[in-house]
């Protein structure tokens, strides 16, 4: 199993450009999450999904959109990138019936917005 | 709402030194508590966990005890190694049906030979 993978690993954007980050998991997990990691602030939840076709807002959703068209994929979109969105983005997943909330994380995407 | 307050870093220790990273939390009900570790250039990995009061989680020489009376889950290791250099995150999982995690701010640990 590859676990949770993220594409791309690095990206540099100019202000106003758009892009999509892809998260894929091969563990048949129902729940998927997008976090951003900023120095001194830990990980903050952007959006999450509890199943195919469903998404919900997390703590810091503004400026992002998400889609979960397939169970194994969770896409994070930036329609008009801003320097404040410079961050490291992590995707995570968990099985609905898991007895413990141990989320499995991808390796991250480092995004710089100039 | 839920929150996690974690000892600020960075922390620099010599090899074989004793490590403590403090973590306290605020939550309703009975959350599960976690320590995650992030090695350079990698994603987060679960280090240890505890699901109820007085539980002790342990892994790779690290330990943490779920203290409900002090709402704490401090991470300890008796003798750190250079390979323990990483960022450590305390986290909790509350009663949300979406199984969300709330993270602390992270503590950078550097162990010198």
CSV table of C-alpha atoms in Angstrom, one decimal:
chain,number,residue,atom,x,y,z
A,1,UNK,CA,0.0,0.0,0.0
A,2,UNK,CA,1.2,3.5,-0.8
A,3,UNK,CA,-0.9,4.9,2.0
A,4,UNK,CA,-1.6,8.6,1.5
A,5,UNK,CA,0.1,10.4,-1.4
A,6,UNK,CA,0.1,14.1,-2.3
A,7,UNK,CA,0.8,15.8,-5.6
A,8,UNK,CA,2.8,18.0,-6.2
A,9,UNK,CA,5.5,18.0,-3.5
A,10,UNK,CA,6.5,21.6,-4.2
A,11,UNK,CA,4.9,24.5,-6.1
A,12,UNK,CA,5.6,28.2,-6.5
A,13,UNK,CA,2.7,30.4,-7.6
A,14,UNK,CA,2.3,34.1,-8.4
A,15,UNK,CA,-0.5,36.0,-6.7
A,16,UNK,CA,-3.8,35.5,-8.4
A,17,UNK,CA,-2.9,32.2,-10.0
A,18,UNK,CA,-4.9,29.0,-9.4
A,19,UNK,CA,-3.9,25.5,-8.7
A,20,UNK,CA,-5.2,22.2,-7.4
A,21,UNK,CA,-3.6,19.9,-4.9
A,22,UNK,CA,-4.3,16.2,-5.1
A,23,UNK,CA,-4.6,13.8,-2.2
A,24,UNK,CA,-5.0,10.1,-2.9
A,25,UNK,CA,-5.3,7.2,-0.5
A,26,UNK,CA,-5.4,3.5,-1.2
A,27,UNK,CA,-6.7,2.3,2.2
A,28,UNK,CA,-10.4,2.7,1.4
A,29,UNK,CA,-10.8,5.3,4.1
A,30,UNK,CA,-14.1,7.2,4.2
A,31,UNK,CA,-12.9,10.3,6.0
A,32,UNK,CA,-10.3,12.7,4.5
A,33,UNK,CA,-8.9,16.0,5.7
A,34,UNK,CA,-6.9,18.9,4.4
A,35,UNK,CA,-4.7,20.8,6.9
A,36,UNK,CA,-2.2,23.7,6.6
A,37,UNK,CA,0.9,23.9,8.7
A,38,UNK,CA,2.3,27.3,9.6
A,39,UNK,CA,5.2,28.1,11.9
A,40,UNK,CA,4.1,28.3,15.5
A,41,UNK,CA,0.5,27.4,14.7
A,42,UNK,CA,0.5,23.7,14.4
A,43,UNK,CA,-1.9,22.2,11.9
A,44,UNK,CA,-5.2,23.8,11.2
A,45,UNK,CA,-8.1,22.1,9.4
A,46,UNK,CA,-9.1,23.7,6.1
A,47,UNK,CA,-11.8,21.3,4.9
A,48,UNK,CA,-12.8,17.7,5.4
A,49,UNK,CA,-15.0,15.0,3.9
A,50,UNK,CA,-16.8,12.2,5.5
A,51,UNK,CA,-17.6,10.4,2.3
A,52,UNK,CA,-17.7,10.5,-1.5
A,53,UNK,CA,-19.6,13.6,-2.7
A,54,UNK,CA,-19.6,15.3,0.7
A,55,UNK,CA,-17.4,18.1,2.0
A,56,UNK,CA,-17.5,20.5,5.0
A,57,UNK,CA,-15.6,23.5,6.2
A,58,UNK,CA,-13.0,23.3,8.9
A,59,UNK,CA,-11.3,26.0,10.9
A,60,UNK,CA,-9.7,28.1,8.1
A,61,UNK,CA,-11.7,27.5,4.9
A,62,UNK,CA,-11.6,30.9,3.3
A,63,UNK,CA,-9.9,31.0,-0.1
A,64,UNK,CA,-10.0,27.3,-0.6
A,65,UNK,CA,-12.5,24.9,-2.3
A,66,UNK,CA,-12.5,21.1,-2.2
A,67,UNK,CA,-14.1,18.2,-4.1
A,68,UNK,CA,-14.4,14.5,-3.3
A,69,UNK,CA,-15.7,12.9,-6.5
A,70,UNK,CA,-14.1,9.6,-5.8
A,71,UNK,CA,-13.6,7.9,-2.5
A,72,UNK,CA,-9.9,7.7,-2.9
A,73,UNK,CA,-9.2,11.3,-3.9
A,74,UNK,CA,-9.7,14.6,-2.2
A,75,UNK,CA,-8.8,17.7,-4.1
A,76,UNK,CA,-7.9,21.1,-2.6
A,77,UNK,CA,-8.2,24.1,-4.9
A,78,UNK,CA,-7.0,27.7,-4.7
A,79,UNK,CA,-8.9,29.8,-7.2
A,80,UNK,CA,-6.8,33.0,-6.7
A,81,UNK,CA,-3.7,32.4,-4.7
A,82,UNK,CA,-2.6,35.0,-2.1
A,83,UNK,CA,0.8,35.3,-0.2
A,84,UNK,CA,-1.1,34.4,3.0
A,85,UNK,CA,-1.7,30.9,1.5
A,86,UNK,CA,2.1,30.2,1.5
A,87,UNK,CA,2.2,27.1,3.7
A,88,UNK,CA,2.8,23.4,3.9
A,89,UNK,CA,-0.4,21.5,3.1
A,90,UNK,CA,-1.1,18.0,4.5
A,91,UNK,CA,-3.8,15.6,3.7
A,92,UNK,CA,-4.9,12.9,6.1
A,93,UNK,CA,-7.4,10.1,6.1
A,94,UNK,CA,-9.1,7.6,8.5
A,95,UNK,CA,-11.5,4.7,8.3
A,96,UNK,CA,-15.0,5.5,9.5
A,97,UNK,CA,-15.1,2.5,11.8
A,98,UNK,CA,-11.7,2.9,13.3
A,99,UNK,CA,-11.8,2.5,17.1
A,100,UNK,CA,-9.2,5.2,17.5
A,101,UNK,CA,-8.9,8.6,15.8
A,102,UNK,CA,-5.5,7.8,14.3
A,103,UNK,CA,-5.3,9.8,11.1
A,104,UNK,CA,-2.8,8.8,8.4
A,105,UNK,CA,-0.9,11.7,6.9
A,106,UNK,CA,0.6,12.3,3.5
A,107,UNK,CA,4.1,13.7,3.0
A,108,UNK,CA,2.9,17.3,2.4
A,109,UNK,CA,2.9,19.9,-0.3
A,110,UNK,CA,5.1,23.0,0.1
A,111,UNK,CA,3.4,25.9,-1.6
A,112,UNK,CA,4.9,29.4,-2.0
A,113,UNK,CA,2.8,32.3,-3.3
A,114,UNK,CA,4.8,35.2,-4.5
B,1,UNK,CA,-14.2,24.5,21.8
B,2,UNK,CA,-11.3,22.2,22.0
B,3,UNK,CA,-7.7,23.5,22.3
B,4,UNK,CA,-4.2,22.2,22.9
B,5,UNK,CA,-1.4,24.2,24.4
B,6,UNK,CA,2.0,22.9,23.9
B,7,UNK,CA,5.4,23.9,25.2
B,8,UNK,CA,7.1,26.4,23.0
B,9,UNK,CA,10.4,25.5,21.3
B,10,UNK,CA,12.8,25.0,20.0
B,11,UNK,CA,14.4,22.6,22.4
B,12,UNK,CA,18.0,21.6,22.1
B,13,UNK,CA,19.4,18.7,24.1
B,14,UNK,CA,22.6,16.7,24.2
B,15,UNK,CA,22.4,13.0,23.4
B,16,UNK,CA,21.3,10.9,26.4
B,17,UNK,CA,19.6,13.8,28.1
B,18,UNK,CA,16.1,13.6,29.6
B,19,UNK,CA,13.3,15.1,27.5
B,20,UNK,CA,10.0,16.6,28.6
B,21,UNK,CA,7.6,18.4,26.3
B,22,UNK,CA,4.6,19.8,28.1
B,23,UNK,CA,1.1,19.6,26.7
B,24,UNK,CA,-2.2,20.7,28.3
B,25,UNK,CA,-5.6,20.6,26.8
B,26,UNK,CA,-9.1,22.0,27.0
B,27,UNK,CA,-12.0,19.9,25.9
B,28,UNK,CA,-15.5,18.8,26.8
B,29,UNK,CA,-16.1,15.2,27.6
B,30,UNK,CA,-13.4,12.6,27.4
B,31,UNK,CA,-11.1,13.2,24.5
B,32,UNK,CA,-8.5,10.9,23.1
B,33,UNK,CA,-4.9,12.2,23.2
B,34,UNK,CA,-2.1,11.8,20.8
B,35,UNK,CA,1.5,12.7,20.2
B,36,UNK,CA,2.5,12.9,16.5
B,37,UNK,CA,6.1,13.2,15.3
B,38,UNK,CA,7.3,14.9,12.1
B,39,UNK,CA,10.8,14.0,10.8
B,40,UNK,CA,12.4,16.5,8.4
B,41,UNK,CA,10.8,16.5,5.0
B,42,UNK,CA,8.1,14.0,6.0
B,43,UNK,CA,4.4,13.9,7.0
B,44,UNK,CA,3.2,13.3,10.5
B,45,UNK,CA,3.4,9.9,12.1
B,46,UNK,CA,1.5,8.7,15.2
B,47,UNK,CA,4.0,8.3,18.1
B,48,UNK,CA,1.7,7.3,20.9
B,49,UNK,CA,-1.8,7.6,22.1
B,50,UNK,CA,-4.1,7.4,25.2
B,51,UNK,CA,-7.9,7.1,25.2
B,52,UNK,CA,-8.8,7.5,28.9
B,53,UNK,CA,-7.7,8.9,32.2
B,54,UNK,CA,-4.5,7.4,33.6
B,55,UNK,CA,-3.7,5.6,30.4
B,56,UNK,CA,0.0,5.6,29.6
B,57,UNK,CA,0.9,5.6,25.9
B,58,UNK,CA,4.4,4.4,25.0
B,59,UNK,CA,6.5,3.9,21.9
B,60,UNK,CA,10.2,4.0,21.0
B,61,UNK,CA,11.1,4.9,24.5
B,62,UNK,CA,8.7,7.8,24.6
B,63,UNK,CA,5.9,7.9,27.2
B,64,UNK,CA,3.0,10.1,28.1
B,65,UNK,CA,0.3,9.7,30.7
B,66,UNK,CA,-3.3,11.0,30.3
B,67,UNK,CA,-3.9,13.2,33.4
B,68,UNK,CA,-7.5,14.3,33.6
B,69,UNK,CA,-7.1,16.1,36.9
B,70,UNK,CA,-4.4,18.4,35.4
B,71,UNK,CA,-5.7,18.1,31.8
B,72,UNK,CA,-2.2,17.2,30.7
B,73,UNK,CA,-0.4,14.8,28.4
B,74,UNK,CA,3.3,15.5,28.8
B,75,UNK,CA,5.8,13.7,26.5
B,76,UNK,CA,8.9,12.2,28.2
B,77,UNK,CA,11.9,10.2,27.2
B,78,UNK,CA,14.7,9.1,29.5
B,79,UNK,CA,17.6,9.3,27.0
B,80,UNK,CA,17.2,11.0,23.7
B,81,UNK,CA,19.2,10.2,20.6
B,82,UNK,CA,20.2,12.2,17.6
B,83,UNK,CA,17.6,10.4,15.5
B,84,UNK,CA,14.9,11.8,17.8
B,85,UNK,CA,15.4,15.2,16.3
B,86,UNK,CA,12.0,16.2,14.8
B,87,UNK,CA,8.9,18.3,15.5
B,88,UNK,CA,6.5,16.9,18.0
B,89,UNK,CA,2.8,17.7,18.0
B,90,UNK,CA,0.3,17.1,20.8
B,91,UNK,CA,-3.3,16.5,19.6
B,92,UNK,CA,-6.7,15.6,20.8
B,93,UNK,CA,-9.8,14.0,19.3
B,94,UNK,CA,-13.1,15.1,20.8
B,95,UNK,CA,-16.6,14.0,20.3
B,96,UNK,CA,-17.0,15.2,16.8
B,97,UNK,CA,-18.6,12.7,14.5
B,98,UNK,CA,-16.2,13.9,11.8
B,99,UNK,CA,-13.3,12.6,14.0
B,100,UNK,CA,-11.4,15.9,13.7
B,101,UNK,CA,-8.1,16.4,15.4
B,102,UNK,CA,-7.1,19.6,17.2
B,103,UNK,CA,-3.3,20.1,17.2
B,104,UNK,CA,-0.9,22.0,19.4
B,105,UNK,CA,1.6,24.4,17.8
B,106,UNK,CA,4.4,21.8,17.7
B,107,UNK,CA,7.8,21.7,19.4
B,108,UNK,CA,11.0,21.5,17.4
B,109,UNK,CA,13.5,19.1,19.1
B,110,UNK,CA,17.2,19.1,18.1
B,111,UNK,CA,19.5,16.5,19.7
B,112,UNK,CA,23.2,17.1,19.5
B,113,UNK,CA,25.8,14.4,19.5
